[in-house]
Amino acid sequence: MKKAFVTGWPISHSLSPVLHGFWLKKLGIDGSYEALPVEETNFPEFLKALSSSGFEGGNITIPHKETAFKNIDIPDKAARAIGAVNTLWFSENGTLCGGNTDAYGFSANLDQFLPRWREGQSALILGAGGASRAIIYALIEAGFKNIHIANRTLERSINLANHFGKTCSAGKWDSAIDHIQTADLIVNTTSVGMAGKLDMIFPDLGKAQANAIVTDIVYTPLETPFLLAAKQHNLETVDGLGMLLHQAVPGFEKWFGIRPDVTDELRQHVLEALND
Ligand code: ATR
């Protein structure tokens, strides 16, 4: 039986076991996918012991993504650019490899629902944390030429823009308003709007171009206040759940040997677990 895991701290709310479990059952694979709580101080030891643990690999989530990147043998291109690892597997000779599939998940979600996003050139990103980093990498890979990062803490948006070079500019949260008229894609990567948390005021989406696409990485609630505001201004939107579903695909394929599909049935199944 092939085994995979997700580890983080805390990990009990992770939806990854729900979605990988769905695929294992659907595809009739004799395998398992379990959540392993590992505290930050124990994580390096956990990684060292992995090769003799019987796992094919697994997912890494908060707060271990950056530590994983620093402690694996071979990072893939996305992991190097993002500086974080969310997927682990072993090469044929037993080397521990790490990838980052968050950027892939972000792009694949937009590809599924609004493929015209790839025609865009300019993007406005709210937030400058780990998720923002993966999304900026995805946008650069997709050929975006101007990416503005607006963040509550200016220092973090400047650091991120410097990391990715001249395609990016940075500003404080309020700087978003100067970029909203020209952005083809507008992304919220912050937790503002999650579970009713609305202490910051979003830039006025009424100023956006009529064909601008608006997306949010928060999926609790599925229709966030940001997406709702976009809809009220007749803008097309994509919710954040698909990023979670699509980022899981490459790992599952590596561990269990079959590339699974992101279907409506999977989406419904995960939504039911979310609402439980
Ligand atoms: P993640 O890895 O999920 O991106 P993170 O690294 O903690 O998480 O980043 C969270 C992002 O949400 C940051 O951009 C953070 O802004 P700061 O850099 O100023 O902390 C942003 N964020 C979180 N809560 C916020 C709030 N109440 N108002 C505005 N921005 C907020």
CSV table of N, CA and C in Angstrom, one decimal, residues 138-259:
chain,number,residue,atom,x,y,z
A,138,ALA,N,3.5,32.8,-10.5
A,138,ALA,CA,2.6,32.3,-11.5
A,138,ALA,C,2.3,33.3,-12.6
A,139,LEU,N,2.1,34.6,-12.1
A,139,LEU,CA,1.8,35.6,-13.1
A,139,LEU,C,3.0,35.9,-14.0
A,140,ILE,N,4.2,35.9,-13.5
A,140,ILE,CA,5.4,36.1,-14.3
A,140,ILE,C,5.5,35.0,-15.3
A,141,GLU,N,5.3,33.8,-14.9
A,141,GLU,CA,5.4,32.6,-15.8
A,141,GLU,C,4.3,32.7,-16.9
A,142,ALA,N,3.2,33.3,-16.6
A,142,ALA,CA,2.1,33.5,-17.5
A,142,ALA,C,2.3,34.7,-18.5
A,143,GLY,N,3.4,35.4,-18.2
A,143,GLY,CA,3.8,36.5,-19.1
A,143,GLY,C,3.3,37.9,-18.7
A,144,PHE,N,2.8,38.0,-17.5
A,144,PHE,CA,2.4,39.4,-17.0
A,144,PHE,C,3.6,40.3,-17.0
A,145,LYS,N,3.3,41.6,-17.4
A,145,LYS,CA,4.4,42.5,-17.5
A,145,LYS,C,4.5,43.5,-16.4
A,146,ASN,N,3.3,43.9,-15.8
A,146,ASN,CA,3.3,44.8,-14.7
A,146,ASN,C,2.5,44.2,-13.6
A,147,ILE,N,3.2,44.1,-12.4
A,147,ILE,CA,2.5,43.5,-11.3
A,147,ILE,C,2.7,44.5,-10.1
A,148,HIS,N,1.6,45.0,-9.6
A,148,HIS,CA,1.7,45.9,-8.4
A,148,HIS,C,1.3,45.2,-7.2
A,149,ILE,N,2.1,45.3,-6.1
A,149,ILE,CA,1.8,44.6,-4.9
A,149,ILE,C,1.5,45.7,-3.9
A,150,ALA,N,0.3,45.7,-3.4
A,150,ALA,CA,-0.2,46.6,-2.3
A,150,ALA,C,-0.3,45.9,-1.0
A,151,ASN,N,0.3,46.3,0.0
A,151,ASN,CA,0.3,45.6,1.3
A,151,ASN,C,0.3,46.6,2.5
A,152,ARG,N,-0.4,46.1,3.6
A,152,ARG,CA,-0.5,46.9,4.8
A,152,ARG,C,0.9,47.3,5.3
A,153,THR,N,1.8,46.3,5.3
A,153,THR,CA,3.2,46.6,5.7
A,153,THR,C,4.0,46.8,4.5
A,154,LEU,N,4.4,48.1,4.3
A,154,LEU,CA,5.1,48.5,3.1
A,154,LEU,C,6.4,47.6,2.9
A,155,GLU,N,7.1,47.4,3.9
A,155,GLU,CA,8.4,46.7,3.8
A,155,GLU,C,8.3,45.3,3.2
A,156,ARG,N,7.2,44.7,3.5
A,156,ARG,CA,7.0,43.3,2.9
A,156,ARG,C,6.7,43.4,1.4
A,157,SER,N,5.9,44.4,1.0
A,157,SER,CA,5.7,44.5,-0.5
A,157,SER,C,6.9,44.9,-1.2
A,158,ILE,N,7.7,45.8,-0.6
A,158,ILE,CA,9.0,46.2,-1.3
A,158,ILE,C,9.9,45.0,-1.4
A,159,ASN,N,10.0,44.2,-0.3
A,159,ASN,CA,10.9,43.0,-0.4
A,159,ASN,C,10.5,42.0,-1.5
A,160,LEU,N,9.2,41.9,-1.6
A,160,LEU,CA,8.7,40.9,-2.6
A,160,LEU,C,8.9,41.4,-4.0
A,161,ALA,N,8.7,42.7,-4.2
A,161,ALA,CA,8.9,43.3,-5.5
A,161,ALA,C,10.4,43.2,-5.9
A,162,ASN,N,11.3,43.5,-4.9
A,162,ASN,CA,12.7,43.4,-5.2
A,162,ASN,C,13.1,41.9,-5.5
A,163,HIS,N,12.5,41.0,-4.9
A,163,HIS,CA,12.8,39.6,-5.1
A,163,HIS,C,12.5,39.2,-6.6
A,164,PHE,N,11.4,39.7,-7.1
A,164,PHE,CA,11.0,39.3,-8.4
A,164,PHE,C,11.4,40.2,-9.5
A,165,GLY,N,12.0,41.4,-9.2
A,165,GLY,CA,12.6,42.2,-10.2
A,165,GLY,C,11.7,43.2,-10.8
A,166,LYS,N,12.1,43.7,-12.0
A,166,LYS,CA,11.5,44.9,-12.6
A,166,LYS,C,10.0,44.8,-13.0
A,167,THR,N,9.5,43.6,-13.1
A,167,THR,CA,8.1,43.4,-13.5
A,167,THR,C,7.2,43.9,-12.4
A,168,CYS,N,7.8,44.0,-11.1
A,168,CYS,CA,6.9,44.3,-10.0
A,168,CYS,C,7.2,45.7,-9.4
A,169,SER,N,6.1,46.3,-8.9
A,169,SER,CA,6.2,47.5,-8.2
A,169,SER,C,5.5,47.3,-6.8
A,170,ALA,N,5.8,48.1,-5.8
A,170,ALA,CA,5.3,47.9,-4.5
A,170,ALA,C,4.7,49.2,-3.9
A,171,GLY,N,3.8,49.0,-3.0
A,171,GLY,CA,3.3,50.2,-2.3
A,171,GLY,C,2.5,49.8,-1.1
A,172,LYS,N,2.0,50.8,-0.3
A,172,LYS,CA,1.2,50.5,0.8
A,172,LYS,C,-0.2,50.1,0.4
A,173,TRP,N,-1.0,49.6,1.3
A,173,TRP,CA,-2.4,49.2,1.0
A,173,TRP,C,-3.1,50.2,0.1
A,174,ASP,N,-3.0,51.5,0.4
A,174,ASP,CA,-3.7,52.6,-0.3
A,174,ASP,C,-3.2,52.7,-1.7
A,175,SER,N,-2.0,52.2,-2.0
A,175,SER,CA,-1.5,52.4,-3.4
A,175,SER,C,-2.3,51.6,-4.4
A,176,ALA,N,-3.1,50.7,-3.9
A,176,ALA,CA,-4.0,49.8,-4.8
A,176,ALA,C,-4.8,50.7,-5.7
A,177,ILE,N,-5.3,51.8,-5.2
A,177,ILE,CA,-6.3,52.6,-5.9
A,177,ILE,C,-5.7,53.2,-7.2
A,178,ASP,N,-4.3,53.4,-7.2
A,178,ASP,CA,-3.6,53.9,-8.3
A,178,ASP,C,-3.5,52.9,-9.4
A,179,HIS,N,-3.7,51.7,-9.1
A,179,HIS,CA,-3.4,50.6,-10.1
A,179,HIS,C,-4.7,49.9,-10.5
A,180,ILE,N,-5.8,50.2,-9.9
A,180,ILE,CA,-7.0,49.4,-10.1
A,180,ILE,C,-7.6,49.7,-11.5
A,181,GLN,N,-7.4,50.9,-12.0
A,181,GLN,CA,-8.0,51.2,-13.3
A,181,GLN,C,-7.3,50.5,-14.4
A,182,THR,N,-6.1,50.1,-14.3
A,182,THR,CA,-5.3,49.5,-15.4
A,182,THR,C,-5.1,48.0,-15.2
A,183,ALA,N,-5.5,47.5,-14.1
A,183,ALA,CA,-5.2,46.0,-13.9
A,183,ALA,C,-6.2,45.1,-14.7
A,184,ASP,N,-5.6,44.1,-15.3
A,184,ASP,CA,-6.4,43.1,-16.0
A,184,ASP,C,-6.9,42.0,-15.0
A,185,LEU,N,-6.1,41.9,-14.0
A,185,LEU,CA,-6.4,40.8,-13.0
A,185,LEU,C,-6.1,41.4,-11.6
A,186,ILE,N,-7.1,41.2,-10.7
A,186,ILE,CA,-7.0,41.8,-9.4
A,186,ILE,C,-7.1,40.6,-8.4
A,187,VAL,N,-6.1,40.4,-7.5
A,187,VAL,CA,-6.1,39.2,-6.7
A,187,VAL,C,-6.0,39.6,-5.2
A,188,ASN,N,-6.9,39.1,-4.4
A,188,ASN,CA,-6.7,39.3,-2.9
A,188,ASN,C,-6.0,38.1,-2.3
A,189,THR,N,-4.8,38.3,-1.8
A,189,THR,CA,-4.1,37.1,-1.2
A,189,THR,C,-4.0,37.3,0.3
A,190,THR,N,-4.8,38.3,0.9
A,190,THR,CA,-4.8,38.5,2.3
A,190,THR,C,-6.0,37.7,3.0
A,191,SER,N,-5.9,37.7,4.3
A,191,SER,CA,-7.0,37.0,5.0
A,191,SER,C,-8.1,38.0,5.3
A,192,VAL,N,-8.0,39.2,4.8
A,192,VAL,CA,-9.1,40.2,5.0
A,192,VAL,C,-10.4,39.7,4.3
A,193,GLY,N,-11.5,39.6,5.0
A,193,GLY,CA,-12.7,39.1,4.4
A,193,GLY,C,-13.0,37.7,4.8
A,194,MET,N,-12.0,37.0,5.4
A,194,MET,CA,-12.1,35.6,5.8
A,194,MET,C,-12.9,35.6,7.1
A,195,ALA,N,-13.9,34.8,7.1
A,195,ALA,CA,-14.8,34.6,8.3
A,195,ALA,C,-15.2,36.0,8.9
A,196,GLY,N,-15.6,36.9,8.0
A,196,GLY,CA,-16.1,38.2,8.5
A,196,GLY,C,-15.1,39.2,8.9
A,197,LYS,N,-13.7,38.8,8.8
A,197,LYS,CA,-12.7,39.8,9.2
A,197,LYS,C,-12.6,40.9,8.2
A,198,LEU,N,-13.0,42.1,8.5
A,198,LEU,CA,-13.1,43.2,7.5
A,198,LEU,C,-12.6,44.5,8.1
A,199,ASP,N,-11.4,44.4,8.7
A,199,ASP,CA,-10.8,45.6,9.3
A,199,ASP,C,-10.2,46.6,8.3
A,200,MET,N,-9.9,46.1,7.1
A,200,MET,CA,-9.3,47.0,6.1
A,200,MET,C,-10.3,47.2,5.0
A,201,ILE,N,-10.3,48.4,4.4
A,201,ILE,CA,-11.3,48.6,3.3
A,201,ILE,C,-10.6,48.3,2.0
A,202,PHE,N,-11.3,47.5,1.2
A,202,PHE,CA,-10.7,47.1,-0.1
A,202,PHE,C,-10.8,48.3,-1.1
A,203,PRO,N,-9.9,48.4,-2.0
A,203,PRO,CA,-10.0,49.5,-3.0
A,203,PRO,C,-11.3,49.3,-3.8
A,204,ASP,N,-11.8,50.5,-4.3
A,204,ASP,CA,-13.1,50.5,-4.9
A,204,ASP,C,-13.1,49.8,-6.3
A,205,LEU,N,-13.7,48.6,-6.3
A,205,LEU,CA,-13.7,47.9,-7.6
A,205,LEU,C,-14.6,48.5,-8.7
A,206,GLY,N,-15.3,49.5,-8.3
A,206,GLY,CA,-16.1,50.3,-9.3
A,206,GLY,C,-15.2,51.0,-10.3
A,207,LYS,N,-13.9,51.2,-9.9
A,207,LYS,CA,-12.9,51.9,-10.7
A,207,LYS,C,-12.2,50.9,-11.7
A,208,ALA,N,-12.5,49.6,-11.6
A,208,ALA,CA,-11.7,48.7,-12.4
A,208,ALA,C,-12.2,48.7,-13.8
A,209,GLN,N,-11.4,48.2,-14.8
A,209,GLN,CA,-11.8,48.1,-16.2
A,209,GLN,C,-13.0,47.1,-16.2
A,210,ALA,N,-13.9,47.2,-17.2
A,210,ALA,CA,-15.1,46.4,-17.3
A,210,ALA,C,-14.7,44.9,-17.5
A,211,ASN,N,-13.6,44.6,-18.1
A,211,ASN,CA,-13.2,43.2,-18.4
A,211,ASN,C,-12.1,42.7,-17.4
A,212,ALA,N,-11.9,43.5,-16.3
A,212,ALA,CA,-11.0,43.0,-15.3
A,212,ALA,C,-11.5,41.7,-14.6
A,213,ILE,N,-10.6,40.8,-14.3
A,213,ILE,CA,-11.0,39.6,-13.6
A,213,ILE,C,-10.6,39.7,-12.1
A,214,VAL,N,-11.4,39.3,-11.2
A,214,VAL,CA,-11.2,39.4,-9.8
A,214,VAL,C,-11.2,38.0,-9.2
A,215,THR,N,-10.1,37.8,-8.4
A,215,THR,CA,-10.1,36.5,-7.7
A,215,THR,C,-9.5,36.6,-6.3
A,216,ASP,N,-9.9,35.7,-5.5
A,216,ASP,CA,-9.5,35.7,-4.0
A,216,ASP,C,-9.0,34.4,-3.7
A,217,ILE,N,-7.9,34.3,-2.9
A,217,ILE,CA,-7.5,33.0,-2.5
A,217,ILE,C,-8.2,32.4,-1.3
A,218,VAL,N,-9.0,33.3,-0.6
A,218,VAL,CA,-9.8,32.8,0.6
A,218,VAL,C,-11.0,32.1,0.0
A,219,TYR,N,-11.3,30.9,0.6
A,219,TYR,CA,-12.5,30.2,0.2
A,219,TYR,C,-13.4,29.9,1.3
A,220,THR,N,-13.2,30.5,2.5
A,220,THR,CA,-14.2,30.5,3.6
A,220,THR,C,-14.5,31.9,4.0
A,221,PRO,N,-15.6,32.5,3.5
A,221,PRO,CA,-16.7,31.9,2.7
A,221,PRO,C,-16.2,31.8,1.2
A,222,LEU,N,-16.9,31.0,0.5
A,222,LEU,CA,-16.6,30.8,-1.0
A,222,LEU,C,-16.8,32.1,-1.7
A,223,GLU,N,-17.9,32.8,-1.4
A,223,GLU,CA,-18.1,34.1,-2.0
A,223,GLU,C,-17.7,35.2,-0.9
A,224,THR,N,-16.4,35.6,-1.1
A,224,THR,CA,-15.9,36.5,-0.1
A,224,THR,C,-16.5,37.9,-0.3
A,225,PRO,N,-16.4,38.8,0.7
A,225,PRO,CA,-16.8,40.2,0.5
A,225,PRO,C,-16.2,40.8,-0.7
A,226,PHE,N,-14.9,40.5,-1.0
A,226,PHE,CA,-14.2,41.1,-2.1
A,226,PHE,C,-14.8,40.6,-3.5
A,227,LEU,N,-15.1,39.3,-3.6
A,227,LEU,CA,-15.7,38.8,-4.8
A,227,LEU,C,-17.2,39.3,-4.9
A,228,LEU,N,-17.9,39.4,-3.8
A,228,LEU,CA,-19.2,40.0,-3.9
A,228,LEU,C,-19.2,41.4,-4.4
A,229,ALA,N,-18.3,42.2,-3.9
A,229,ALA,CA,-18.2,43.6,-4.4
A,229,ALA,C,-17.9,43.6,-5.9
A,230,ALA,N,-17.0,42.7,-6.4
A,230,ALA,CA,-16.7,42.6,-7.8
A,230,ALA,C,-17.9,42.3,-8.6
A,231,LYS,N,-18.7,41.3,-8.1
A,231,LYS,CA,-19.9,40.9,-8.8
A,231,LYS,C,-20.9,42.1,-8.9
A,232,GLN,N,-21.0,42.9,-7.8
A,232,GLN,CA,-21.9,44.0,-7.8
A,232,GLN,C,-21.5,45.1,-8.8
A,233,HIS,N,-20.2,45.0,-9.2
A,233,HIS,CA,-19.8,46.0,-10.3
A,233,HIS,C,-19.7,45.2,-11.6
A,234,ASN,N,-20.4,44.1,-11.7
A,234,ASN,CA,-20.5,43.3,-13.0
A,234,ASN,C,-19.1,42.8,-13.5
A,235,LEU,N,-18.2,42.6,-12.6
A,235,LEU,CA,-16.9,42.0,-13.0
A,235,LEU,C,-16.9,40.5,-12.9
A,236,GLU,N,-16.2,39.8,-13.7
A,236,GLU,CA,-16.1,38.4,-13.7
A,236,GLU,C,-15.2,37.9,-12.5
A,237,THR,N,-15.5,36.9,-11.8
A,237,THR,CA,-14.8,36.5,-10.7
A,237,THR,C,-14.5,35.0,-10.7
A,238,VAL,N,-13.4,34.6,-10.0
A,238,VAL,CA,-13.1,33.1,-9.8
A,238,VAL,C,-12.8,33.0,-8.3
A,239,ASP,N,-13.5,32.0,-7.7
A,239,ASP,CA,-13.3,31.8,-6.2
A,239,ASP,C,-12.0,31.0,-5.9
A,240,GLY,N,-11.6,31.0,-4.7
A,240,GLY,CA,-10.3,30.4,-4.3
A,240,GLY,C,-10.3,28.9,-4.1
A,241,LEU,N,-11.4,28.2,-4.1
A,241,LEU,CA,-11.4,26.8,-3.8
A,241,LEU,C,-10.6,26.0,-4.8
A,242,GLY,N,-10.7,26.4,-6.1
A,242,GLY,CA,-10.1,25.6,-7.2
A,242,GLY,C,-8.5,25.6,-7.0
A,243,MET,N,-8.0,26.7,-6.4
A,243,MET,CA,-6.5,26.7,-6.2
A,243,MET,C,-6.1,25.6,-5.3
A,244,LEU,N,-6.9,25.4,-4.2
A,244,LEU,CA,-6.7,24.2,-3.3
A,244,LEU,C,-6.8,22.9,-4.0
A,245,LEU,N,-7.8,22.8,-4.9
A,245,LEU,CA,-8.0,21.5,-5.5
A,245,LEU,C,-6.9,21.2,-6.5
A,246,HIS,N,-6.6,22.2,-7.3
A,246,HIS,CA,-5.6,22.0,-8.4
A,246,HIS,C,-4.2,21.8,-7.9
A,247,GLN,N,-3.8,22.5,-6.8
A,247,GLN,CA,-2.4,22.4,-6.3
A,247,GLN,C,-2.1,20.9,-5.8
A,248,ALA,N,-3.2,20.2,-5.5
A,248,ALA,CA,-3.0,18.8,-5.0
A,248,ALA,C,-2.7,17.8,-6.1
A,249,VAL,N,-3.0,18.2,-7.3
A,249,VAL,CA,-2.9,17.2,-8.5
A,249,VAL,C,-1.5,16.7,-8.7
A,250,PRO,N,-0.5,17.5,-8.8
A,250,PRO,CA,0.9,17.0,-9.1
A,250,PRO,C,1.4,16.1,-8.0
A,251,GLY,N,1.1,16.3,-6.7
A,251,GLY,CA,1.6,15.5,-5.6
A,251,GLY,C,1.0,14.1,-5.8
A,252,PHE,N,-0.3,14.1,-5.9
A,252,PHE,CA,-1.1,12.8,-6.0
A,252,PHE,C,-0.5,11.9,-7.1
A,253,GLU,N,-0.2,12.6,-8.3
A,253,GLU,CA,0.3,11.8,-9.4
A,253,GLU,C,1.7,11.3,-9.1
A,254,LYS,N,2.5,12.0,-8.4
A,254,LYS,CA,3.9,11.6,-8.0
A,254,LYS,C,3.8,10.4,-7.1
A,255,TRP,N,3.0,10.4,-6.1
A,255,TRP,CA,2.9,9.4,-5.0
A,255,TRP,C,2.2,8.1,-5.5
A,256,PHE,N,1.1,8.3,-6.2
A,256,PHE,CA,0.2,7.2,-6.5
A,256,PHE,C,0.2,6.8,-8.0
A,257,GLY,N,0.9,7.6,-8.9
A,257,GLY,CA,1.1,7.1,-10.2
A,257,GLY,C,0.0,7.4,-11.2
A,258,ILE,N,-1.1,8.1,-10.8
A,258,ILE,CA,-2.2,8.5,-11.7
A,258,ILE,C,-2.5,9.9,-11.5
A,259,ARG,N,-2.6,10.7,-12.6
A,259,ARG,CA,-3.0,12.1,-12.6
A,259,ARG,C,-4.5,12.2,-12.3
